[in-house]
mmCIF file with all atom_site columns, C-alpha atoms in Angstrom:
data_model
loop_
_atom_site.group_PDB
_atom_site.id
_atom_site.type_symbol
_atom_site.label_atom_id
_atom_site.label_alt_id
_atom_site.label_comp_id
_atom_site.label_asym_id
_atom_site.label_entity_id
_atom_site.label_seq_id
_atom_site.pdbx_PDB_ins_code
_atom_site.Cartn_x
_atom_site.Cartn_y
_atom_site.Cartn_z
_atom_site.occupancy
_atom_site.B_iso_or_equiv
_atom_site.pdbx_formal_charge
_atom_site.auth_seq_id
_atom_site.auth_comp_id
_atom_site.auth_asym_id
_atom_site.auth_atom_id
_atom_site.pdbx_PDB_model_num
ATOM 1   C CA . ASP A 1 1   ? 0.000   0.000  0.000   1.00 0.00 ? 1   ASP A CA 1
ATOM 2   C CA . THR A 1 2   ? 1.689   3.202  -1.187  1.00 0.00 ? 2   THR A CA 1
ATOM 3   C CA . GLU A 1 3   ? -1.285  5.473  -0.701  1.00 0.00 ? 3   GLU A CA 1
ATOM 4   C CA . VAL A 1 4   ? -1.900  8.523  1.377   1.00 0.00 ? 4   VAL A CA 1
ATOM 5   C CA . THR A 1 5   ? -5.653  8.926  1.810   1.00 0.00 ? 5   THR A CA 1
ATOM 6   C CA . GLN A 1 6   ? -7.213  12.307 2.511   1.00 0.00 ? 6   GLN A CA 1
ATOM 7   C CA . THR A 1 7   ? -10.796 13.062 3.461   1.00 0.00 ? 7   THR A CA 1
ATOM 8   C CA . PRO A 1 8   ? -12.888 14.861 2.527   1.00 0.00 ? 8   PRO A CA 1
ATOM 9   C CA . LYS A 1 9   ? -12.007 15.550 -1.117  1.00 0.00 ? 9   LYS A CA 1
ATOM 10  C CA . HIS A 1 10  ? -13.975 18.810 -1.101  1.00 0.00 ? 10  HIS A CA 1
ATOM 11  C CA . LEU A 1 11  ? -15.045 21.033 1.781   1.00 0.00 ? 11  LEU A CA 1
ATOM 12  C CA . VAL A 1 12  ? -17.008 24.265 1.849   1.00 0.00 ? 12  VAL A CA 1
ATOM 13  C CA . MET A 1 13  ? -17.128 26.029 5.195   1.00 0.00 ? 13  MET A CA 1
ATOM 14  C CA . GLY A 1 14  ? -18.232 29.345 6.602   1.00 0.00 ? 14  GLY A CA 1
ATOM 15  C CA . MET A 1 15  ? -15.888 31.637 8.471   1.00 0.00 ? 15  MET A CA 1
ATOM 16  C CA . THR A 1 16  ? -17.440 30.694 11.821  1.00 0.00 ? 16  THR A CA 1
ATOM 17  C CA . ASN A 1 17  ? -17.382 26.938 11.254  1.00 0.00 ? 17  ASN A CA 1
ATOM 18  C CA . LYS A 1 18  ? -15.086 24.347 12.776  1.00 0.00 ? 18  LYS A CA 1
ATOM 19  C CA . LYS A 1 19  ? -14.035 21.484 10.547  1.00 0.00 ? 19  LYS A CA 1
ATOM 20  C CA . SER A 1 20  ? -11.238 18.931 10.315  1.00 0.00 ? 20  SER A CA 1
ATOM 21  C CA . LEU A 1 21  ? -9.209  17.472 7.474   1.00 0.00 ? 21  LEU A CA 1
ATOM 22  C CA . LYS A 1 22  ? -8.009  13.906 7.845   1.00 0.00 ? 22  LYS A CA 1
ATOM 23  C CA . CYS A 1 23  ? -5.048  12.030 6.432   1.00 0.00 ? 23  CYS A CA 1
ATOM 24  C CA . GLU A 1 24  ? -4.062  8.379  6.747   1.00 0.00 ? 24  GLU A CA 1
ATOM 25  C CA . GLN A 1 25  ? -1.127  6.282  5.562   1.00 0.00 ? 25  GLN A CA 1
ATOM 26  C CA . HIS A 1 26  ? -0.063  2.691  6.182   1.00 0.00 ? 26  HIS A CA 1
ATOM 27  C CA . MET A 1 27  ? 3.443   2.730  4.745   1.00 0.00 ? 27  MET A CA 1
ATOM 28  C CA . GLY A 1 28  ? 5.140   2.801  8.134   1.00 0.00 ? 28  GLY A CA 1
ATOM 29  C CA . HIS A 1 29  ? 6.254   6.382  7.571   1.00 0.00 ? 29  HIS A CA 1
ATOM 30  C CA . ARG A 1 30  ? 7.033   8.283  10.755  1.00 0.00 ? 30  ARG A CA 1
ATOM 31  C CA . ALA A 1 31  ? 7.055   11.760 9.197   1.00 0.00 ? 31  ALA A CA 1
ATOM 32  C CA . MET A 1 32  ? 3.826   13.380 8.060   1.00 0.00 ? 32  MET A CA 1
ATOM 33  C CA . TYR A 1 33  ? 3.268   16.775 6.499   1.00 0.00 ? 33  TYR A CA 1
ATOM 34  C CA . TRP A 1 34  ? 0.584   19.344 5.761   1.00 0.00 ? 34  TRP A CA 1
ATOM 35  C CA . TYR A 1 35  ? 0.999   21.571 2.725   1.00 0.00 ? 35  TYR A CA 1
ATOM 36  C CA . LYS A 1 36  ? -1.157  24.392 1.398   1.00 0.00 ? 36  LYS A CA 1
ATOM 37  C CA . GLN A 1 37  ? -1.293  24.939 -2.356  1.00 0.00 ? 37  GLN A CA 1
ATOM 38  C CA . LYS A 1 38  ? -2.840  27.934 -4.059  1.00 0.00 ? 38  LYS A CA 1
ATOM 39  C CA . ALA A 1 39  ? -3.726  27.837 -7.752  1.00 0.00 ? 39  ALA A CA 1
ATOM 40  C CA . LYS A 1 40  ? -0.752  27.800 -10.130 1.00 0.00 ? 40  LYS A CA 1
ATOM 41  C CA . LYS A 1 41  ? 1.725   27.763 -7.211  1.00 0.00 ? 41  LYS A CA 1
ATOM 42  C CA . PRO A 1 42  ? 3.928   25.071 -5.664  1.00 0.00 ? 42  PRO A CA 1
ATOM 43  C CA . PRO A 1 43  ? 2.940   23.499 -2.346  1.00 0.00 ? 43  PRO A CA 1
ATOM 44  C CA . GLU A 1 44  ? 3.890   25.502 0.756   1.00 0.00 ? 44  GLU A CA 1
ATOM 45  C CA . LEU A 1 45  ? 4.912   23.578 3.833   1.00 0.00 ? 45  LEU A CA 1
ATOM 46  C CA . MET A 1 46  ? 2.734   24.223 6.895   1.00 0.00 ? 46  MET A CA 1
ATOM 47  C CA . PHE A 1 47  ? 3.566   21.559 9.485   1.00 0.00 ? 47  PHE A CA 1
ATOM 48  C CA . VAL A 1 48  ? 5.765   18.492 9.909   1.00 0.00 ? 48  VAL A CA 1
ATOM 49  C CA . TYR A 1 49  ? 5.266   15.741 12.464  1.00 0.00 ? 49  TYR A CA 1
ATOM 50  C CA . SER A 1 50  ? 8.101   13.362 13.203  1.00 0.00 ? 50  SER A CA 1
ATOM 51  C CA . TYR A 1 51  ? 7.414   10.340 15.411  1.00 0.00 ? 51  TYR A CA 1
ATOM 52  C CA . GLU A 1 52  ? 4.054   11.899 16.282  1.00 0.00 ? 52  GLU A CA 1
ATOM 53  C CA . LYS A 1 53  ? 5.654   15.087 17.596  1.00 0.00 ? 53  LYS A CA 1
ATOM 54  C CA . LEU A 1 54  ? 5.373   18.480 15.942  1.00 0.00 ? 54  LEU A CA 1
ATOM 55  C CA . SER A 1 55  ? 8.757   19.122 14.382  1.00 0.00 ? 55  SER A CA 1
ATOM 56  C CA . ILE A 1 56  ? 8.151   22.097 12.125  1.00 0.00 ? 56  ILE A CA 1
ATOM 57  C CA . ASN A 1 57  ? 5.533   24.852 12.202  1.00 0.00 ? 57  ASN A CA 1
ATOM 58  C CA . GLU A 1 58  ? 6.117   27.298 9.400   1.00 0.00 ? 58  GLU A CA 1
ATOM 59  C CA . SER A 1 59  ? 4.590   30.252 11.270  1.00 0.00 ? 59  SER A CA 1
ATOM 60  C CA . VAL A 1 60  ? 1.085   29.108 10.417  1.00 0.00 ? 60  VAL A CA 1
ATOM 61  C CA . PRO A 1 61  ? -1.813  31.113 11.953  1.00 0.00 ? 61  PRO A CA 1
ATOM 62  C CA . SER A 1 62  ? -3.406  29.519 14.997  1.00 0.00 ? 62  SER A CA 1
ATOM 63  C CA . ARG A 1 63  ? -6.698  29.064 13.179  1.00 0.00 ? 63  ARG A CA 1
ATOM 64  C CA . PHE A 1 64  ? -4.982  25.977 11.743  1.00 0.00 ? 64  PHE A CA 1
ATOM 65  C CA . SER A 1 65  ? -4.318  23.354 14.418  1.00 0.00 ? 65  SER A CA 1
ATOM 66  C CA . PRO A 1 66  ? -2.578  20.093 13.517  1.00 0.00 ? 66  PRO A CA 1
ATOM 67  C CA . GLU A 1 67  ? -2.868  16.862 15.434  1.00 0.00 ? 67  GLU A CA 1
ATOM 68  C CA . CYS A 1 68  ? -1.123  13.506 15.055  1.00 0.00 ? 68  CYS A CA 1
ATOM 69  C CA . PRO A 1 69  ? -3.066  10.964 17.131  1.00 0.00 ? 69  PRO A CA 1
ATOM 70  C CA . ASN A 1 70  ? -0.903  8.029  16.063  1.00 0.00 ? 70  ASN A CA 1
ATOM 71  C CA . SER A 1 71  ? 1.748   7.073  13.537  1.00 0.00 ? 71  SER A CA 1
ATOM 72  C CA . SER A 1 72  ? -0.788  6.514  10.734  1.00 0.00 ? 72  SER A CA 1
ATOM 73  C CA . LEU A 1 73  ? -3.094  9.487  11.168  1.00 0.00 ? 73  LEU A CA 1
ATOM 74  C CA . LEU A 1 74  ? -2.755  13.224 10.757  1.00 0.00 ? 74  LEU A CA 1
ATOM 75  C CA . ASN A 1 75  ? -5.516  15.775 11.248  1.00 0.00 ? 75  ASN A CA 1
ATOM 76  C CA . LEU A 1 76  ? -5.779  19.468 10.535  1.00 0.00 ? 76  LEU A CA 1
ATOM 77  C CA . HIS A 1 77  ? -8.389  21.273 12.610  1.00 0.00 ? 77  HIS A CA 1
ATOM 78  C CA . LEU A 1 78  ? -9.806  24.435 11.091  1.00 0.00 ? 78  LEU A CA 1
ATOM 79  C CA . HIS A 1 79  ? -11.543 27.248 12.953  1.00 0.00 ? 79  HIS A CA 1
ATOM 80  C CA . ALA A 1 80  ? -12.478 30.818 12.033  1.00 0.00 ? 80  ALA A CA 1
ATOM 81  C CA . LEU A 1 81  ? -10.867 30.644 8.617   1.00 0.00 ? 81  LEU A CA 1
ATOM 82  C CA . GLN A 1 82  ? -10.735 33.500 6.159   1.00 0.00 ? 82  GLN A CA 1
ATOM 83  C CA . PRO A 1 83  ? -11.647 33.414 2.450   1.00 0.00 ? 83  PRO A CA 1
ATOM 84  C CA . GLU A 1 84  ? -7.949  33.698 1.584   1.00 0.00 ? 84  GLU A CA 1
ATOM 85  C CA . ASP A 1 85  ? -7.433  30.307 3.258   1.00 0.00 ? 85  ASP A CA 1
ATOM 86  C CA . SER A 1 86  ? -9.274  28.701 0.360   1.00 0.00 ? 86  SER A CA 1
ATOM 87  C CA . ALA A 1 87  ? -6.776  26.338 -1.289  1.00 0.00 ? 87  ALA A CA 1
ATOM 88  C CA . LEU A 1 88  ? -5.858  22.713 -1.930  1.00 0.00 ? 88  LEU A CA 1
ATOM 89  C CA . TYR A 1 89  ? -4.544  21.166 1.285   1.00 0.00 ? 89  TYR A CA 1
ATOM 90  C CA . LEU A 1 90  ? -2.140  18.314 0.712   1.00 0.00 ? 90  LEU A CA 1
ATOM 91  C CA . CYS A 1 91  ? -1.009  15.703 3.182   1.00 0.00 ? 91  CYS A CA 1
ATOM 92  C CA . ALA A 1 92  ? 2.242   13.825 2.613   1.00 0.00 ? 92  ALA A CA 1
ATOM 93  C CA . SER A 1 93  ? 4.305   11.215 4.389   1.00 0.00 ? 93  SER A CA 1
ATOM 94  C CA . SER A 1 94  ? 7.872   9.970  4.247   1.00 0.00 ? 94  SER A CA 1
ATOM 95  C CA . HIS A 1 95  ? 10.424  8.057  6.229   1.00 0.00 ? 95  HIS A CA 1
ATOM 96  C CA . ALA A 1 96  ? 11.624  10.237 9.088   1.00 0.00 ? 96  ALA A CA 1
ATOM 97  C CA . VAL A 1 97  ? 15.201  9.531  8.046   1.00 0.00 ? 97  VAL A CA 1
ATOM 98  C CA . ARG A 1 98  ? 15.454  10.096 4.315   1.00 0.00 ? 98  ARG A CA 1
ATOM 99  C CA . THR A 1 99  ? 18.484  8.297  2.954   1.00 0.00 ? 99  THR A CA 1
ATOM 100 C CA . GLU A 1 100 ? 19.210  6.218  -0.112  1.00 0.00 ? 100 GLU A CA 1
ATOM 101 C CA . ARG A 1 101 ? 18.775  3.049  1.916   1.00 0.00 ? 101 ARG A CA 1
ATOM 102 C CA . LEU A 1 102 ? 15.181  4.035  2.588   1.00 0.00 ? 102 LEU A CA 1
ATOM 103 C CA . ASN A 1 103 ? 12.845  5.831  0.241   1.00 0.00 ? 103 ASN A CA 1
ATOM 104 C CA . THR A 1 104 ? 13.871  9.449  0.006   1.00 0.00 ? 104 THR A CA 1
ATOM 105 C CA . GLU A 1 105 ? 10.719  10.914 -1.452  1.00 0.00 ? 105 GLU A CA 1
ATOM 106 C CA . ALA A 1 106 ? 7.512   12.092 0.107   1.00 0.00 ? 106 ALA A CA 1
ATOM 107 C CA . PHE A 1 107 ? 4.240   10.462 -0.930  1.00 0.00 ? 107 PHE A CA 1
ATOM 108 C CA . PHE A 1 108 ? 1.319   12.830 -1.399  1.00 0.00 ? 108 PHE A CA 1
ATOM 109 C CA . GLY A 1 109 ? -2.396  12.405 -0.960  1.00 0.00 ? 109 GLY A CA 1
ATOM 110 C CA . GLN A 1 110 ? -4.927  13.674 -3.494  1.00 0.00 ? 110 GLN A CA 1
ATOM 111 C CA . GLY A 1 111 ? -5.698  16.710 -1.396  1.00 0.00 ? 111 GLY A CA 1
ATOM 112 C CA . THR A 1 112 ? -8.737  18.412 0.077   1.00 0.00 ? 112 THR A CA 1
ATOM 113 C CA . ARG A 1 113 ? -10.102 21.322 -1.931  1.00 0.00 ? 113 ARG A CA 1
ATOM 114 C CA . LEU A 1 114 ? -11.185 23.819 0.729   1.00 0.00 ? 114 LEU A CA 1
ATOM 115 C CA . THR A 1 115 ? -13.447 26.776 0.002   1.00 0.00 ? 115 THR A CA 1
ATOM 116 C CA . VAL A 1 116 ? -14.111 29.319 2.763   1.00 0.00 ? 116 VAL A CA 1
ATOM 117 C CA . VAL A 1 117 ? -17.238 31.421 2.239   1.00 0.00 ? 117 VAL A CA 1
ATOM 118 C CA . ALA B 2 1   ? 19.894  27.028 1.915   1.00 0.00 ? 1   ALA B CA 1
ATOM 119 C CA . GLN B 2 2   ? 18.571  25.486 -1.257  1.00 0.00 ? 2   GLN B CA 1
ATOM 120 C CA . SER B 2 3   ? 16.598  27.012 -4.102  1.00 0.00 ? 3   SER B CA 1
ATOM 121 C CA . VAL B 2 4   ? 15.092  25.653 -7.299  1.00 0.00 ? 4   VAL B CA 1
ATOM 122 C CA . THR B 2 5   ? 14.446  27.583 -10.500 1.00 0.00 ? 5   THR B CA 1
ATOM 123 C CA . GLN B 2 6   ? 12.199  26.288 -13.236 1.00 0.00 ? 6   GLN B CA 1
ATOM 124 C CA . LEU B 2 7   ? 13.028  28.388 -16.209 1.00 0.00 ? 7   LEU B CA 1
ATOM 125 C CA . ASP B 2 8   ? 9.724   28.096 -18.068 1.00 0.00 ? 8   ASP B CA 1
ATOM 126 C CA . SER B 2 9   ? 6.343   28.745 -16.498 1.00 0.00 ? 9   SER B CA 1
ATOM 127 C CA . GLN B 2 10  ? 4.509   27.274 -19.489 1.00 0.00 ? 10  GLN B CA 1
ATOM 128 C CA . VAL B 2 11  ? 5.586   24.958 -22.280 1.00 0.00 ? 11  VAL B CA 1
ATOM 129 C CA . PRO B 2 12  ? 3.143   24.378 -25.154 1.00 0.00 ? 12  PRO B CA 1
ATOM 130 C CA . VAL B 2 13  ? 4.016   21.488 -27.446 1.00 0.00 ? 13  VAL B CA 1
ATOM 131 C CA . PHE B 2 14  ? 2.301   19.437 -30.119 1.00 0.00 ? 14  PHE B CA 1
ATOM 132 C CA . GLU B 2 15  ? 1.417   15.806 -29.531 1.00 0.00 ? 15  GLU B CA 1
ATOM 133 C CA . GLU B 2 16  ? 4.224   13.345 -30.406 1.00 0.00 ? 16  GLU B CA 1
ATOM 134 C CA . ALA B 2 17  ? 6.839   16.110 -30.294 1.00 0.00 ? 17  ALA B CA 1
ATOM 135 C CA . PRO B 2 18  ? 9.788   15.937 -27.862 1.00 0.00 ? 18  PRO B CA 1
ATOM 136 C CA . VAL B 2 19  ? 9.828   18.155 -24.805 1.00 0.00 ? 19  VAL B CA 1
ATOM 137 C CA . GLU B 2 20  ? 12.365  19.393 -22.262 1.00 0.00 ? 20  GLU B CA 1
ATOM 138 C CA . LEU B 2 21  ? 11.397  21.049 -18.985 1.00 0.00 ? 21  LEU B CA 1
ATOM 139 C CA . ARG B 2 22  ? 14.305  22.909 -17.434 1.00 0.00 ? 22  ARG B CA 1
ATOM 140 C CA . CYS B 2 23  ? 15.311  22.954 -13.792 1.00 0.00 ? 23  CYS B CA 1
ATOM 141 C CA . ASN B 2 24  ? 18.312  24.556 -12.104 1.00 0.00 ? 24  ASN B CA 1
ATOM 142 C CA . TYR B 2 25  ? 19.082  24.372 -8.421  1.00 0.00 ? 25  TYR B CA 1
ATOM 143 C CA . SER B 2 26  ? 21.336  26.098 -5.947  1.00 0.00 ? 26  SER B CA 1
ATOM 144 C CA . SER B 2 27  ? 22.627  24.480 -2.774  1.00 0.00 ? 27  SER B CA 1
ATOM 145 C CA . SER B 2 28  ? 25.644  24.699 -0.494  1.00 0.00 ? 28  SER B CA 1
ATOM 146 C CA . VAL B 2 29  ? 25.237  21.009 0.403   1.00 0.00 ? 29  VAL B CA 1
ATOM 147 C CA . SER B 2 30  ? 24.604  17.884 -1.621  1.00 0.00 ? 30  SER B CA 1
ATOM 148 C CA . VAL B 2 31  ? 20.979  17.251 -2.480  1.00 0.00 ? 31  VAL B CA 1
ATOM 149 C CA . TYR B 2 32  ? 18.621  14.642 -3.778  1.00 0.00 ? 32  TYR B CA 1
ATOM 150 C CA . LEU B 2 33  ? 16.587  15.808 -6.791  1.00 0.00 ? 33  LEU B CA 1
ATOM 151 C CA . PHE B 2 34  ? 13.045  14.966 -7.815  1.00 0.00 ? 34  PHE B CA 1
ATOM 152 C CA . TRP B 2 35  ? 10.480  15.646 -10.485 1.00 0.00 ? 35  TRP B CA 1
ATOM 153 C CA . TYR B 2 36  ? 6.821   15.491 -9.475  1.00 0.00 ? 36  TYR B CA 1
ATOM 154 C CA . VAL B 2 37  ? 3.753   15.720 -11.736 1.00 0.00 ? 37  VAL B CA 1
ATOM 155 C CA . GLN B 2 38  ? 0.398   17.141 -10.701 1.00 0.00 ? 38  GLN B CA 1
ATOM 156 C CA . TYR B 2 39  ? -2.705  16.549 -12.805 1.00 0.00 ? 39  TYR B CA 1
ATOM 157 C CA . PRO B 2 40  ? -5.657  18.952 -12.324 1.00 0.00 ? 40  PRO B CA 1
ATOM 158 C CA . ASN B 2 41  ? -7.235  18.712 -8.863  1.00 0.00 ? 41  ASN B CA 1
ATOM 159 C CA . GLN B 2 42  ? -4.881  15.900 -7.852  1.00 0.00 ? 42  GLN B CA 1
ATOM 160 C CA . GLY B 2 43  ? -1.955  15.482 -5.494  1.00 0.00 ? 43  GLY B CA 1
ATOM 161 C CA . LEU B 2 44  ? 1.674   15.231 -6.520  1.00 0.00 ? 44  LEU B CA 1
ATOM 162 C CA . GLN B 2 45  ? 3.027   12.029 -8.032  1.00 0.00 ? 45  GLN B CA 1
ATOM 163 C CA . LEU B 2 46  ? 6.724   11.224 -8.196  1.00 0.00 ? 46  LEU B CA 1
ATOM 164 C CA . LEU B 2 47  ? 8.004   10.929 -11.777 1.00 0.00 ? 47  LEU B CA 1
ATOM 165 C CA . LEU B 2 48  ? 11.648  10.204 -11.019 1.00 0.00 ? 48  LEU B CA 1
ATOM 166 C CA . LYS B 2 49  ? 14.473  10.942 -8.635  1.00 0.00 ? 49  LYS B CA 1
ATOM 167 C CA . TYR B 2 50  ? 18.254  11.321 -8.622  1.00 0.00 ? 50  TYR B CA 1
ATOM 168 C CA . LEU B 2 51  ? 20.082  10.134 -5.533  1.00 0.00 ? 51  LEU B CA 1
ATOM 169 C CA . SER B 2 52  ? 23.555  9.190  -6.760  1.00 0.00 ? 52  SER B CA 1
ATOM 170 C CA . GLY B 2 53  ? 25.288  7.138  -9.422  1.00 0.00 ? 53  GLY B CA 1
ATOM 171 C CA . SER B 2 54  ? 24.286  7.302  -13.066 1.00 0.00 ? 54  SER B CA 1
ATOM 172 C CA . THR B 2 55  ? 23.376  10.837 -14.023 1.00 0.00 ? 55  THR B CA 1
ATOM 173 C CA . LEU B 2 56  ? 20.627  9.730  -16.403 1.00 0.00 ? 56  LEU B CA 1
ATOM 174 C CA . VAL B 2 57  ? 17.566  8.573  -14.543 1.00 0.00 ? 57  VAL B CA 1
ATOM 175 C CA . LYS B 2 58  ? 14.450  7.071  -16.029 1.00 0.00 ? 58  LYS B CA 1
ATOM 176 C CA . GLY B 2 59  ? 11.024  7.492  -14.539 1.00 0.00 ? 59  GLY B CA 1
ATOM 177 C CA . ILE B 2 60  ? 7.431   6.612  -15.138 1.00 0.00 ? 60  ILE B CA 1
ATOM 178 C CA . ASN B 2 61  ? 5.409   7.444  -18.265 1.00 0.00 ? 61  ASN B CA 1
ATOM 179 C CA . GLY B 2 62  ? 8.500   7.541  -20.518 1.00 0.00 ? 62  GLY B CA 1
ATOM 180 C CA . PHE B 2 63  ? 10.138  10.516 -18.796 1.00 0.00 ? 63  PHE B CA 1
ATOM 181 C CA . GLU B 2 64  ? 13.846  10.780 -18.071 1.00 0.00 ? 64  GLU B CA 1
ATOM 182 C CA . ALA B 2 65  ? 16.089  13.401 -16.530 1.00 0.00 ? 65  ALA B CA 1
ATOM 183 C CA . GLU B 2 66  ? 19.782  14.124 -16.535 1.00 0.00 ? 66  GLU B CA 1
ATOM 184 C CA . PHE B 2 67  ? 21.694  15.411 -13.535 1.00 0.00 ? 67  PHE B CA 1
ATOM 185 C CA . ASN B 2 68  ? 24.474  17.820 -14.434 1.00 0.00 ? 68  ASN B CA 1
ATOM 186 C CA . LYS B 2 69  ? 26.503  18.740 -11.374 1.00 0.00 ? 69  LYS B CA 1
ATOM 187 C CA . SER B 2 70  ? 28.679  21.352 -13.076 1.00 0.00 ? 70  SER B CA 1
ATOM 188 C CA . GLN B 2 71  ? 25.652  23.208 -14.404 1.00 0.00 ? 71  GLN B CA 1
ATOM 189 C CA . THR B 2 72  ? 23.537  22.415 -11.320 1.00 0.00 ? 72  THR B CA 1
ATOM 190 C CA . SER B 2 73  ? 20.729  21.317 -13.600 1.00 0.00 ? 73  SER B CA 1
ATOM 191 C CA . PHE B 2 74  ? 18.217  18.493 -13.646 1.00 0.00 ? 74  PHE B CA 1
ATOM 192 C CA . HIS B 2 75  ? 16.237  18.853 -16.873 1.00 0.00 ? 75  HIS B CA 1
ATOM 193 C CA . LEU B 2 76  ? 13.283  16.600 -17.599 1.00 0.00 ? 76  LEU B CA 1
ATOM 194 C CA . ARG B 2 77  ? 12.768  15.147 -21.073 1.00 0.00 ? 77  ARG B CA 1
ATOM 195 C CA . LYS B 2 78  ? 10.346  13.010 -23.014 1.00 0.00 ? 78  LYS B CA 1
ATOM 196 C CA . PRO B 2 79  ? 10.953  12.040 -26.658 1.00 0.00 ? 79  PRO B CA 1
ATOM 197 C CA . SER B 2 80  ? 7.269   11.986 -27.640 1.00 0.00 ? 80  SER B CA 1
ATOM 198 C CA . VAL B 2 81  ? 4.495   13.524 -25.561 1.00 0.00 ? 81  VAL B CA 1
ATOM 199 C CA . HIS B 2 82  ? 0.827   12.587 -25.367 1.00 0.00 ? 82  HIS B CA 1
ATOM 200 C CA . ILE B 2 83  ? -2.230  14.679 -24.675 1.00 0.00 ? 83  ILE B CA 1
ATOM 201 C CA . SER B 2 84  ? -2.429  12.938 -21.298 1.00 0.00 ? 84  SER B CA 1
ATOM 202 C CA . ASP B 2 85  ? 0.935   14.459 -20.293 1.00 0.00 ? 85  ASP B CA 1
ATOM 203 C CA . THR B 2 86  ? -0.758  17.843 -19.934 1.00 0.00 ? 86  THR B CA 1
ATOM 204 C CA . ALA B 2 87  ? -0.115  18.714 -16.281 1.00 0.00 ? 87  ALA B CA 1
ATOM 205 C CA . GLU B 2 88  ? 1.963   20.813 -13.889 1.00 0.00 ? 88  GLU B CA 1
ATOM 206 C CA . TYR B 2 89  ? 5.507   19.597 -13.330 1.00 0.00 ? 89  TYR B CA 1
ATOM 207 C CA . PHE B 2 90  ? 7.521   20.473 -10.224 1.00 0.00 ? 90  PHE B CA 1
ATOM 208 C CA . CYS B 2 91  ? 11.251  20.089 -9.756  1.00 0.00 ? 91  CYS B CA 1
ATOM 209 C CA . ALA B 2 92  ? 12.269  19.659 -6.109  1.00 0.00 ? 92  ALA B CA 1
ATOM 210 C CA . VAL B 2 93  ? 15.300  19.071 -3.879  1.00 0.00 ? 93  VAL B CA 1
ATOM 211 C CA . ILE B 2 94  ? 16.028  17.942 -0.340  1.00 0.00 ? 94  ILE B CA 1
ATOM 212 C CA . ARG B 2 95  ? 19.327  17.881 1.505   1.00 0.00 ? 95  ARG B CA 1
ATOM 213 C CA . ASN B 2 96  ? 20.928  14.450 1.339   1.00 0.00 ? 96  ASN B CA 1
ATOM 214 C CA . THR B 2 97  ? 21.940  14.776 4.975   1.00 0.00 ? 97  THR B CA 1
ATOM 215 C CA . GLY B 2 98  ? 18.335  14.413 5.985   1.00 0.00 ? 98  GLY B CA 1
ATOM 216 C CA . GLY B 2 99  ? 15.733  16.955 6.890   1.00 0.00 ? 99  GLY B CA 1
ATOM 217 C CA . PHE B 2 100 ? 12.083  17.382 6.188   1.00 0.00 ? 100 PHE B CA 1
ATOM 218 C CA . LYS B 2 101 ? 11.908  20.373 3.913   1.00 0.00 ? 101 LYS B CA 1
ATOM 219 C CA . THR B 2 102 ? 11.367  19.675 0.239   1.00 0.00 ? 102 THR B CA 1
ATOM 220 C CA . ILE B 2 103 ? 12.168  22.791 -1.753  1.00 0.00 ? 103 ILE B CA 1
ATOM 221 C CA . PHE B 2 104 ? 9.942   23.092 -4.823  1.00 0.00 ? 104 PHE B CA 1
ATOM 222 C CA . GLY B 2 105 ? 10.404  25.082 -7.958  1.00 0.00 ? 105 GLY B CA 1
ATOM 223 C CA . ALA B 2 106 ? 7.563   27.325 -9.119  1.00 0.00 ? 106 ALA B CA 1
ATOM 224 C CA . GLY B 2 107 ? 6.315   24.686 -11.543 1.00 0.00 ? 107 GLY B CA 1
ATOM 225 C CA . THR B 2 108 ? 6.065   24.353 -15.326 1.00 0.00 ? 108 THR B CA 1
ATOM 226 C CA . ARG B 2 109 ? 2.721   23.930 -17.020 1.00 0.00 ? 109 ARG B CA 1
ATOM 227 C CA . LEU B 2 110 ? 3.085   21.468 -19.901 1.00 0.00 ? 110 LEU B CA 1
ATOM 228 C CA . PHE B 2 111 ? 0.276   21.866 -22.416 1.00 0.00 ? 111 PHE B CA 1
ATOM 229 C CA . VAL B 2 112 ? 0.141   19.233 -25.147 1.00 0.00 ? 112 VAL B CA 1
ATOM 230 C CA . LYS B 2 113 ? -1.858  20.227 -28.213 1.00 0.00 ? 113 LYS B CA 1
ATOM 231 C CA . ALA B 2 114 ? -3.407  17.868 -30.760 1.00 0.00 ? 114 ALA B CA 1
#
């Protein structure tokens, strides 16, 4: 199984709503990532979890709250978002130690298309 | 720090013609190099990667890339493109000493015309 599964595929939410994005992988990867991608732009790193601990937070606003309940799951909790937060949110996973002996690349999910109204 | 420059934002090409998508990188340390493809409303899929060894690497869907250390380039090529190759292509690097940050180029939109 080389898949990263994200749910939901599409989400429309109001600025006062609370919602969560979910991500799951069963490749034994111990690093998991959230990226935000605006149209016609490359993905921007938001958060990295390594061994279920937050390793990198790229100065993301607190209205985005990540959670890693176990080694296979990654959530992104959303609250009081703004219209400019509308984007494709991508989850990815990789080995925590990326060397030639292990796979070096990150595997990406299909993304959640988020629209904030 | 690392950076990646994709020299063309858009590349239009006719079906069955060859194509080259250009990528240059800058890094003070050794890196691994990747090409990812993104079809509309999809995630990123790895096309190919260069870790070490032979500088010509072959990937999926008939793509190949050549690593040129002296020119710090990693250009992607395909001898004959199909309509289905229309997508966004991202060149990316990570430090080969580990780390979590993949540095992406701005992307190149390949548009294959009939």
